[in-house]
XYZ file of C-alpha atoms in Angstrom:
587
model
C -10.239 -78.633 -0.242
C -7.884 -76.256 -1.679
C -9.985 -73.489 -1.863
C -11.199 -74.388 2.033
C -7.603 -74.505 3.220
C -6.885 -71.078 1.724
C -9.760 -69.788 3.463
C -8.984 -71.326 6.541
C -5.226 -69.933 6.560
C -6.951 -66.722 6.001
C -8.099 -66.157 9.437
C -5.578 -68.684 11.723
C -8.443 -68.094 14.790
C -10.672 -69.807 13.134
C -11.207 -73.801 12.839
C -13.887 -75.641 10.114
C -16.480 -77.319 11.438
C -16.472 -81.196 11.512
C -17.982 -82.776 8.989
C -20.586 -85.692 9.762
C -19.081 -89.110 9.113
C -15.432 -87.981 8.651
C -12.681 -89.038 10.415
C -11.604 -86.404 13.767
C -7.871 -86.063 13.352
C -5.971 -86.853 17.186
C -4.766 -83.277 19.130
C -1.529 -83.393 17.844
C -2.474 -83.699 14.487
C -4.680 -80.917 14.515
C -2.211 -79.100 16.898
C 0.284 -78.922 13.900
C -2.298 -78.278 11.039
C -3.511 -75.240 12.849
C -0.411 -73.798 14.124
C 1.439 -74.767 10.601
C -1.107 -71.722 9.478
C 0.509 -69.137 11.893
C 3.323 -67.125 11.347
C 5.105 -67.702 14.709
C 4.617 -71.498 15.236
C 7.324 -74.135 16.570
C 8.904 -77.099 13.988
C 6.459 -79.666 12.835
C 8.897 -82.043 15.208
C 9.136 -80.112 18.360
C 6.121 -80.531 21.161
C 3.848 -77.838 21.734
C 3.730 -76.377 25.601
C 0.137 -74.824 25.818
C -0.562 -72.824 28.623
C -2.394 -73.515 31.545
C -6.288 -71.888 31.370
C -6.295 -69.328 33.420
C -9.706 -66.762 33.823
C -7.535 -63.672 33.277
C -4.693 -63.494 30.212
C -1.202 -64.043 31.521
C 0.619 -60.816 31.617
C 3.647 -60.453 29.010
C 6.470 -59.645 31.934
C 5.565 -63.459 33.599
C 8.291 -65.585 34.788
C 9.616 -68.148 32.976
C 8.690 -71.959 33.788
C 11.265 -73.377 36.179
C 12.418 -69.926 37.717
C 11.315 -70.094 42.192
C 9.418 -66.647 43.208
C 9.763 -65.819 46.635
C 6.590 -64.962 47.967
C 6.868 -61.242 49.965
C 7.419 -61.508 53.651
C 6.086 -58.066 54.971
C 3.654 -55.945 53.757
C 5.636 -53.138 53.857
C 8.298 -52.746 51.080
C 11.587 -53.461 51.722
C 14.542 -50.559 51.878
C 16.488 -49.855 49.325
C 19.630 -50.531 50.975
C 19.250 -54.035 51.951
C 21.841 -56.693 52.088
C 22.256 -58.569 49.214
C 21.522 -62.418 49.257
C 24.893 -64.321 50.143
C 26.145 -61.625 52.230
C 26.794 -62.584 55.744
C 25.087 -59.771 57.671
C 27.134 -58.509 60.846
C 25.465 -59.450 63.975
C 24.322 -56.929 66.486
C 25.142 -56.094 69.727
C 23.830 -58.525 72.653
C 21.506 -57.161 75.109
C 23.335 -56.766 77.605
C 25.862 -55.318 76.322
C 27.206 -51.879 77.878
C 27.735 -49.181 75.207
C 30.828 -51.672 73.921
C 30.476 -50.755 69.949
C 33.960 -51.355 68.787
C 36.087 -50.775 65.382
C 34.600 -54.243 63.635
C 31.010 -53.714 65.474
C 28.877 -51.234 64.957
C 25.024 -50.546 64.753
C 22.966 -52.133 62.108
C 22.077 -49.533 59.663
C 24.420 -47.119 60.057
C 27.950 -46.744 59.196
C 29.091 -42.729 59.067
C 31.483 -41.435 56.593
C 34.356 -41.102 59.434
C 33.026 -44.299 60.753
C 31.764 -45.442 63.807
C 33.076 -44.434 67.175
C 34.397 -46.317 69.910
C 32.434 -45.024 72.511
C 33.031 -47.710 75.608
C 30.861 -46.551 78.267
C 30.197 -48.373 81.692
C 27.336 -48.506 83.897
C 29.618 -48.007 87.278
C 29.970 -44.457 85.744
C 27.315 -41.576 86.618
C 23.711 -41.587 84.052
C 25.032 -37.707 83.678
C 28.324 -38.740 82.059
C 27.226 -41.153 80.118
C 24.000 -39.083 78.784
C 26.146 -36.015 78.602
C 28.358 -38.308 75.784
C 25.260 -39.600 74.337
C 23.742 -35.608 73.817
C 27.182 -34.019 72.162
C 27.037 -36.908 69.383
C 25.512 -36.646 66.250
C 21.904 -39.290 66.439
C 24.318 -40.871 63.587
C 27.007 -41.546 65.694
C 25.111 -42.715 68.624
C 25.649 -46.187 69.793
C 22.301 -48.369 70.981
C 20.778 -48.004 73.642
C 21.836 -50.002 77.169
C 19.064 -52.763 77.653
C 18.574 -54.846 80.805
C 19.090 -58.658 80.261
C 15.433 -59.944 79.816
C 14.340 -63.276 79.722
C 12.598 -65.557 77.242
C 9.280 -65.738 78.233
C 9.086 -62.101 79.265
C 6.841 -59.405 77.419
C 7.878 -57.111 74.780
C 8.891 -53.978 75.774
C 6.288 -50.475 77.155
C 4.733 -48.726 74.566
C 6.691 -45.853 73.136
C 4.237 -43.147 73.756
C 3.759 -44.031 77.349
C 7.898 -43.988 77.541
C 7.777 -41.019 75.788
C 5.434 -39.474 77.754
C 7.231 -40.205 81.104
C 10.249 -39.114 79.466
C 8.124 -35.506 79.102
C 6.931 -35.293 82.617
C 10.155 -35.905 84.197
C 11.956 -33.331 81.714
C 9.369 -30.473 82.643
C 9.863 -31.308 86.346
C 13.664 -30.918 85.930
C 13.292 -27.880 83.682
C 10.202 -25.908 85.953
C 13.210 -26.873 89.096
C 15.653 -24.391 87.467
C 18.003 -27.494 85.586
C 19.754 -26.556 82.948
C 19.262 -27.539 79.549
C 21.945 -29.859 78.642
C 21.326 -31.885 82.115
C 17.552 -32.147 80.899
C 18.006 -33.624 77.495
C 20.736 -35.728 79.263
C 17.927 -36.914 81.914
C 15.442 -37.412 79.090
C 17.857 -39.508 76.927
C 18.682 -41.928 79.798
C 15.216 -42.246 80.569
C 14.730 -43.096 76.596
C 17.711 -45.526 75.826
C 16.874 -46.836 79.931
C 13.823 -48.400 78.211
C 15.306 -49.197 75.180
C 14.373 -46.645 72.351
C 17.216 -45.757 70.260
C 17.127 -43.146 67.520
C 15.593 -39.992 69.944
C 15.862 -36.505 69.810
C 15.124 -33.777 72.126
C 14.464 -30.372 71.962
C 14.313 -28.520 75.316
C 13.864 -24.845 75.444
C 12.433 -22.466 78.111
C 8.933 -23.233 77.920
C 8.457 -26.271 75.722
C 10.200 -29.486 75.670
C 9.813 -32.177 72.760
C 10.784 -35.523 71.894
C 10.619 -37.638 69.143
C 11.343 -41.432 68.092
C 12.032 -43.196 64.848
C 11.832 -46.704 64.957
C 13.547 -47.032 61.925
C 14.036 -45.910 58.341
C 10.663 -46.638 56.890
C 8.656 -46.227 60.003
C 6.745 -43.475 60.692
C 8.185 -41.167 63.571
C 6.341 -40.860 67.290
C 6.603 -37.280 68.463
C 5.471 -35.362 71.545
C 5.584 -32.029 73.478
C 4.732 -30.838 76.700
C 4.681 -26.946 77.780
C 6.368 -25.531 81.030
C 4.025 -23.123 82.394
C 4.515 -22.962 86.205
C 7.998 -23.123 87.782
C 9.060 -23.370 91.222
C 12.028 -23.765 93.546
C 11.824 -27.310 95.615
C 15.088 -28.334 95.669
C 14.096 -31.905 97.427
C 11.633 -32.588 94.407
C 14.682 -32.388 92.428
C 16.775 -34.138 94.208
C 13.593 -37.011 94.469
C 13.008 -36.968 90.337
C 16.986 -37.421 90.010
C 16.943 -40.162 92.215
C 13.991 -41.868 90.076
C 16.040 -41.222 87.266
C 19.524 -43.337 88.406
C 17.075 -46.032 89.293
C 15.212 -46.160 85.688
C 18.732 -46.040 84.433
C 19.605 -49.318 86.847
C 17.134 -51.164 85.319
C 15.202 -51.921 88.568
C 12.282 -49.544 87.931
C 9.322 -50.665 85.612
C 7.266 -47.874 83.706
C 4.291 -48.460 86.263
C 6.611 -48.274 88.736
C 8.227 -45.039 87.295
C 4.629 -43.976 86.841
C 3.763 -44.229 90.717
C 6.811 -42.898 92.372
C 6.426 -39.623 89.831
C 3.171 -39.009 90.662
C 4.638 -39.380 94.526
C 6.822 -36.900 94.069
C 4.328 -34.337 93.166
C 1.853 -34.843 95.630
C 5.109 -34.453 98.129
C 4.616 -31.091 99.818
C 7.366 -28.673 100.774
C 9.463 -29.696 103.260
C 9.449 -25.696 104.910
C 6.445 -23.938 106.013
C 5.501 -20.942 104.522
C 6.503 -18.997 107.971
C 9.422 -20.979 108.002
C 10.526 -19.727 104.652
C 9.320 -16.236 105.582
C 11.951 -16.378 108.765
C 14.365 -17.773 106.704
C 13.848 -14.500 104.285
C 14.625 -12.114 107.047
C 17.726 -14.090 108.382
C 18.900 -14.035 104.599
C 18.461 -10.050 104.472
C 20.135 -9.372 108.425
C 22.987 -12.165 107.509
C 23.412 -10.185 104.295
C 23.740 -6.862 106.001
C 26.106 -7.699 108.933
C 28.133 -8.774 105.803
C 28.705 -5.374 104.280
C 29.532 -3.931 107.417
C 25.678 -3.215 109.657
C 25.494 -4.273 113.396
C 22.826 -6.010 115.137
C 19.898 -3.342 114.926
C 20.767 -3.053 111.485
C 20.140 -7.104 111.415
C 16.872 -6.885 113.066
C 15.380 -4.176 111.128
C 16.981 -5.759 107.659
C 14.894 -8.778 108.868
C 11.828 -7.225 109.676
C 11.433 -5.759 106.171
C 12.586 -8.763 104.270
C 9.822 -10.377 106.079
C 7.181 -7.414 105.195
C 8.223 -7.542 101.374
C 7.698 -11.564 101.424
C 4.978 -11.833 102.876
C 3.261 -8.653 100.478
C 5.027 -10.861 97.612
C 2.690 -13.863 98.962
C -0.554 -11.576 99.364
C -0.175 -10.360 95.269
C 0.680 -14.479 94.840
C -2.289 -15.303 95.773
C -4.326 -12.736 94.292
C -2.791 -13.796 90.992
C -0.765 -11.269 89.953
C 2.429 -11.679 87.677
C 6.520 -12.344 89.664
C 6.899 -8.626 88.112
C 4.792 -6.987 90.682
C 5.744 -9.743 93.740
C 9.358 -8.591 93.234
C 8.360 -4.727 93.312
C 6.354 -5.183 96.924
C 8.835 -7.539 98.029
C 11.622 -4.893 97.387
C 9.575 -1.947 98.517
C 9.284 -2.784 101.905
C 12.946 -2.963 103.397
C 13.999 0.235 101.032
C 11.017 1.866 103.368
C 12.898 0.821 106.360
C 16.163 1.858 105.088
C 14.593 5.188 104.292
C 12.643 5.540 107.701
C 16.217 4.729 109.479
C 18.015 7.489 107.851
C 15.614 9.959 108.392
C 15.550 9.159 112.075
C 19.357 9.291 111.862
C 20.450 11.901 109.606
C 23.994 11.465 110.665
C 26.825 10.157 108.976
C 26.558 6.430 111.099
C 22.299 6.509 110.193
C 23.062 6.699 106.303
C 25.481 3.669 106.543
C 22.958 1.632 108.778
C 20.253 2.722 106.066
C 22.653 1.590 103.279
C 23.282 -1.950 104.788
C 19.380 -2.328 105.308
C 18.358 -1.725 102.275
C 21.373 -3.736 100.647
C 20.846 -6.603 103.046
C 16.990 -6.690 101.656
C 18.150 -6.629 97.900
C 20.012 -10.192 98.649
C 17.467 -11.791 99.498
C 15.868 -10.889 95.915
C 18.409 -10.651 93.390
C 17.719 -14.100 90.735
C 21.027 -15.579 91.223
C 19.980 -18.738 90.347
C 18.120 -17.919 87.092
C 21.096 -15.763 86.604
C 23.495 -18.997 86.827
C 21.527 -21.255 84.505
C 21.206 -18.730 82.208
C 24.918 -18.005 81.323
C 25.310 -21.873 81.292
C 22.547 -22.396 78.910
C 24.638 -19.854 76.990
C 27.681 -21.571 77.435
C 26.574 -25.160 76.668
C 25.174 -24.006 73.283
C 21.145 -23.550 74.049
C 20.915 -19.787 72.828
C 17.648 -19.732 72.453
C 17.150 -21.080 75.951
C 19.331 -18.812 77.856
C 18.014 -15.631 76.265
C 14.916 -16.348 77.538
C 16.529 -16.992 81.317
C 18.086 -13.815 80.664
C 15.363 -11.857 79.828
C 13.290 -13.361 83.021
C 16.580 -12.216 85.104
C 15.820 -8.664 83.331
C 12.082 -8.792 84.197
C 13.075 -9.535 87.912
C 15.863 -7.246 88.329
C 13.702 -4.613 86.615
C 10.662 -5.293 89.602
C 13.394 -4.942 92.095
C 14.505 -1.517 90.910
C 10.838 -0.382 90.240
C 9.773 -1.074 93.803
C 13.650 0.483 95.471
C 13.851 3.281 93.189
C 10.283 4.590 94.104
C 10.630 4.214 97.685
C 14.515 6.409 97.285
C 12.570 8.917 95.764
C 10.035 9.200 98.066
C 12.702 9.951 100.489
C 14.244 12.169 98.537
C 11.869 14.493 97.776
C 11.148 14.449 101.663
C 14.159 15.671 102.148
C 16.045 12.731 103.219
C 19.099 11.953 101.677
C 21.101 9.629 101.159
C 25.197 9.776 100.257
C 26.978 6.614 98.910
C 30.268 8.296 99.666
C 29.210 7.618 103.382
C 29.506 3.963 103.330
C 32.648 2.446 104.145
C 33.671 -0.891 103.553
C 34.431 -2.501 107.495
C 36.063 -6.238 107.704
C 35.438 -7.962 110.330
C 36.619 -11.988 109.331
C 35.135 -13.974 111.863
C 31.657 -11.999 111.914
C 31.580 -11.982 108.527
C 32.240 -15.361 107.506
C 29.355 -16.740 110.354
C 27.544 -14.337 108.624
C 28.208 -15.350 105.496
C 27.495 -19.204 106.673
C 23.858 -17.813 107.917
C 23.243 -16.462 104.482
C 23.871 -19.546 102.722
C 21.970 -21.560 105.614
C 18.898 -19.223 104.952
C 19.219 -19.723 101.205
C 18.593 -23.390 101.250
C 15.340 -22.944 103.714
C 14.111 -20.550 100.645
C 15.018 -23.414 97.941
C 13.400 -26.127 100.318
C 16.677 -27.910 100.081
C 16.853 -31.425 101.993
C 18.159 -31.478 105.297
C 20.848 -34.181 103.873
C 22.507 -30.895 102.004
C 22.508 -28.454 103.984
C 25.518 -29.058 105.813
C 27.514 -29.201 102.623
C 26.244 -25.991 100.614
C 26.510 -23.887 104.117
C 30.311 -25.179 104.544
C 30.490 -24.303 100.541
C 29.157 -20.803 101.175
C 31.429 -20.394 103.751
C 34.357 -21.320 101.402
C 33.221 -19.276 98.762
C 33.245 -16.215 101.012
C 36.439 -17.206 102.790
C 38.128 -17.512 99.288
C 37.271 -13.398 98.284
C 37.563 -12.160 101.327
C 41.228 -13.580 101.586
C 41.758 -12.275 97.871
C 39.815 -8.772 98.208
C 40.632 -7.576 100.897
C 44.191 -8.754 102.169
C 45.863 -9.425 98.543
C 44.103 -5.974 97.154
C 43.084 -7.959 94.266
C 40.165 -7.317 91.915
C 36.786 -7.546 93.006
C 35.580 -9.503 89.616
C 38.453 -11.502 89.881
C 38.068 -12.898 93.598
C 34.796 -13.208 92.766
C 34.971 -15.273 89.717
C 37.729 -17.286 91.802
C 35.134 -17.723 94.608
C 32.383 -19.133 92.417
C 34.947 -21.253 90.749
C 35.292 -23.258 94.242
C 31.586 -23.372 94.336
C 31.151 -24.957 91.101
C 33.527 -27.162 92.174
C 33.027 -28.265 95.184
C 29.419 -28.740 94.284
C 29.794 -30.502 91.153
C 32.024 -33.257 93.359
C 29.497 -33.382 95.819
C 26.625 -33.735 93.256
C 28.803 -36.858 91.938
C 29.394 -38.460 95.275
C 25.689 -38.893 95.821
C 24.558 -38.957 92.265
C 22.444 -36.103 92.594
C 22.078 -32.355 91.121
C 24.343 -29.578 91.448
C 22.136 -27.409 91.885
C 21.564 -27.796 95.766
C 24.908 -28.048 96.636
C 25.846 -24.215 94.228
C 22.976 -22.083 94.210
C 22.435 -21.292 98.374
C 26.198 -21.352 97.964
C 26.902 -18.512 96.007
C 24.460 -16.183 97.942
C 27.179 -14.595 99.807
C 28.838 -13.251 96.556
C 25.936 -11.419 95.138
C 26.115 -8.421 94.108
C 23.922 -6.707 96.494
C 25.908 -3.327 96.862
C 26.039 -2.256 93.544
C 22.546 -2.981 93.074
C 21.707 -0.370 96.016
C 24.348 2.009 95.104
C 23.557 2.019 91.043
C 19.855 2.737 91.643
C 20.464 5.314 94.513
C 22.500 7.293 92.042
C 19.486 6.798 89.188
C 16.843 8.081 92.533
C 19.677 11.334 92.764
C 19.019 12.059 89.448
C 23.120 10.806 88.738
C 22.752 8.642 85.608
C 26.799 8.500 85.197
C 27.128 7.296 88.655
C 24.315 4.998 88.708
C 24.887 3.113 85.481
C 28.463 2.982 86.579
C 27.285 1.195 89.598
C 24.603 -0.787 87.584
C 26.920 -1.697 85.150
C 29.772 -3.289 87.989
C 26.731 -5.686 89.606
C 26.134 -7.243 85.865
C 29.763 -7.708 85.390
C 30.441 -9.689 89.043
C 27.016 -11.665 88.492
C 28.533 -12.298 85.316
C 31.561 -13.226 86.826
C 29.413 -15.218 89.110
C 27.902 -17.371 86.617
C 31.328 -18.330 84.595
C 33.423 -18.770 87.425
C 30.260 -21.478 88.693
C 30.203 -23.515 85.273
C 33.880 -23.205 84.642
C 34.191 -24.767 88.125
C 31.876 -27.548 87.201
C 33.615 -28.118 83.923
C 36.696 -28.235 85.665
C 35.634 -30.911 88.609
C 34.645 -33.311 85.370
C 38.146 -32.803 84.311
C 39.183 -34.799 87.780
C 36.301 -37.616 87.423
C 37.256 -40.864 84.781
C 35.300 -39.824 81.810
C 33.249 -42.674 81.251
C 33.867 -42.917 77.644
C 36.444 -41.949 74.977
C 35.953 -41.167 71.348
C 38.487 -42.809 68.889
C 37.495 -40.881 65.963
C 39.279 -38.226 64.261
C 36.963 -35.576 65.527
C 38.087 -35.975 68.917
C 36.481 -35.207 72.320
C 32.733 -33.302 72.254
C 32.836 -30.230 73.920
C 29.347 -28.486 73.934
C 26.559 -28.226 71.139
C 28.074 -25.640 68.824
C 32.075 -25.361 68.698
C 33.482 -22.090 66.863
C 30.400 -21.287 65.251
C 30.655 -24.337 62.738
């Protein structure tokens, strides 16, 4: 038995057969013979815990008996930077609340190294304001988004890419309208936080727009685009999409809803006629030249050839060819006039009626309103945006000298001739400021402007041009600088009005500034480039950029400077103070 035993302890998986006849030993006697064999067994005393059979070995790293293992709740693994068990969590913000994220609140997930700002905003305040807040802050920084009080048994909110996509479609209508860029991604981020979608970003530049949404950290981001390709100038579309936009931002408007009226709004057709905007074209171009000094055959035949060039600039429309050759017909046909004219008058009073017909044609023409949004792209921080304005502006201005500059030398190698030093400045107050009041009347039939605002922005025109003619010509003062002044009450008289009916600026500045462009020094610079002059021409050339410069910062600073007198909706407590625009001081 010995011998057996030996054997036996020899190879510890192994047990001897039973024997017939002899006696089985119980399980815990056998229990303790075989594991007495093995060189990791328990005390003869102690009870022996077998495992439970199992089909598949138990793996080494198993937890102990008597330890609870929480069963996973989601799928998905957890973050990394969850709160540990026993730690009260800080509750979030309410539904309803209103932008109120003070110093012990702040949103769930996100706590900045210069902490969270108190950004308090209320809903009585403007969606602009409020959006404009929401666009200078870092997405880091951001508070949640406003969300209308909802009900138990109501549905879960729209789909994000249906939100998103609205949130597109309205953006490209704003941006194809003329907007600017900052007021776009401030119309796309109310729409956005409107339907409750928080961490968004968009990216607006001159032909594509973008958004995209992060649910959170470990979800995967929704992103779309949508590409600008047509743009037009309906001024009552825009005034109709911002509109649907205060009401989305109410809370009254469901995505449906905001699905139906959008779709309204661009089935809507133009308020003006097409030989209502024509007429409105030639009383632009005879308003324009009464104002530098022609009388009223001067007006008639100004208007005659405005009319001509637009309705050549419709014919090439609708033939399909590009803006660049619309703007050369358009501006060839009241140079022709201006050109016939003098050489039916050679005389000293002919040249000065020619001048003021061709100049009063040119007005009609010149992109002031691409000029505007450009330099406030600029100024606002969206580079890339504005030098793409600009260089449309370029294009344009570079059709309008095309079509003048061939027409001026046709005349000149006729033998007509034409001599800036013949025009004189004349001022006449009263006929000039009804004239001035007529140009700004004509320029909101060619924006297809609601009736509502017409009133104001002819009034505002009328300001404007009351305002340099007062500092021009009785206080002697500089040209650029009256100007600049004079767009400065524009961009401030139509920012106020904008906020008073919670509207765009843009109706109430652009027909508004048409009396202060630069129409002159247009006709003057490219009559000395037709004389063969360069020095005299790129003098004159270079004077019209400078006061359409002065045009376009005296309207934004104007603008900036009316939301200086409106309660800013919300005020940053953090040590990096009050947002000015995207970019501050290059850093």
């Amino acid at each position: 038995m010995a011998g057996d035993s030996e054997r036996n302890g020899d190879q510890p998986g192994r047990q001897p057969e039973d024997e017939p006849g002899a006696p089985k030993p119980s399980d815990s006697a056998r229990g303790g013979f075989d594991e007495a064999q093995s060189a990791f067994t328990s005390p003869q005393l102690m009870p022996v815990i077998r495992p439970p059979e199992e089909e598949h070995p138990t793996s080494e790293f198993a937890v102990p008996e008597g330890l609870r293992v929480q069963p996973p709740e989601e799928e998905q693994p957890g973050s990394g930077f969850e709160v540990p068990e026993g730690v009260a969590r800080s509750r979030p913000e309410e539904p309803h609340s209103k932008f109120r994220y003070g110093p012990q609140e702040s949103a769930a997930g996100f706590t900045p190294a210069e902490g969270i700002p108190a950004l308090r905003q209320t809903m009585s305040a403007p969606w602009q304001d409020r959006m404009r807040s929401m666009v200078r802050l870092p997405l880091a920084e951001r508070p949640a988004p406003e969300r209308v009080p909802r009900g138990e048994d109501d549905e879960p909110g729209p789909p994000v890419p249906r939100v998103l996509d609205l949130t597109l479609r309205i953006g490209e209508l704003l941006l194809a309208s003329g907007e600017g860029a900052e007021d776009v991604e401030a119309a796309m981020f109310a729409i956005a936080h409107a339907y409750g979608l928080a961490r968004c970003e968009a990216n607006v530049t001159f032909t594509l727009i973008s958004i995209a949404h992060q649910p959170s950290l470990v979800e995967d981001p929704v992103s779309l685009g949508r590409t600008v390709r047509r743009r037009g100038t309906d001024y009552t579309r825009l005034a109709a999409v911002f509109r649907l936009v205060d009401d989305i931002t109410s809370g009254g408007v469901s995505l449906e809803e905001a699905y139906g009226r959008l779709a309204a709004i661009r089935r809507n057709r133009h308020p003006y006629k097409k030989w209502q905007v024509s007429l409105a074209a030639g009383l632009l171009a005879g308003a324009a030249s009464v104002l530098v000094g022609g009388s009223w055959l001067v007006f008639i035949l100004a208007a005659l050839g405005a009319i001509l060039g637009d309705r050549l600039a419709w014919i090439l429309s609708s033939r399909g060819l590009p803006e660049f050759y619309q703007f050369v017909a358009a501006a060839m046909a009241p140079a022709a006039f201006g050109v016939v004219l003098a050489a039916v008058q050679p005389e000293r009073e002919g040249l000065i009626r020619a001048a003021s017909v061709i100049t009063g044609g040119l007005f009609a023409l010149i992109p002031g309103r691409a000029l505007v949004a450009s330099v406030q792209d600029g100024l606002t921080g969206y580079y890339l945006t504005a030098s793409a304005r600009l260089l449309e502006v370029m294009f344009l201005i570079a059709g309008i000298v095309v079509g003048v500059l061939a027409i001026l030398y046709i005349g000149e190698t006729s033998g007509v001739t034409l001599n800036p030093e013949t025009v004189e400045r004349q001022t006449r107050p009263v006929t000039q400021l009804l004239a001035a009041m007529t140009l700004s009347l004509s320029f909101c039939v060619l924006l297809q402007q609601e009736k509502a605002t017409v009133l104001a922005a002819t009034l505002n025109g009328g300001v404007a041009w009351l305002i340099f003619g007062a500092m021009h010509d009785t206080a002697n003062l500089s040209p650029f600088a009256a100007t600049a002044v004079g767009a400065g009450m524009v961009g401030l008289f139509g920012q106020l009005q904008a906020r008073y009916r919670f509207t765009s600026a843009l109706p109430y500045v652009t027909a508004s500034i048409g009396p202060l462009l630069p129409g002159s020094a247009v006709y003057f610079g490219l009559l000395g480039f037709a004389q063969g002059n360069v020095a005299t021409g790129g003098e004159y050339l270079l004077r019209a950029a400078t006061l359409a410069l002065a045009i376009a910062i005296g309207v934004n600073l104007g603008s900036e400077i009316a939301r200086l007198f409106i309660r800013s909706p919300g005020r940053l407590t953090s040590p990096t103070g009050r947002r000015g625009a995207k970019r501050t001081r290059g850093f």
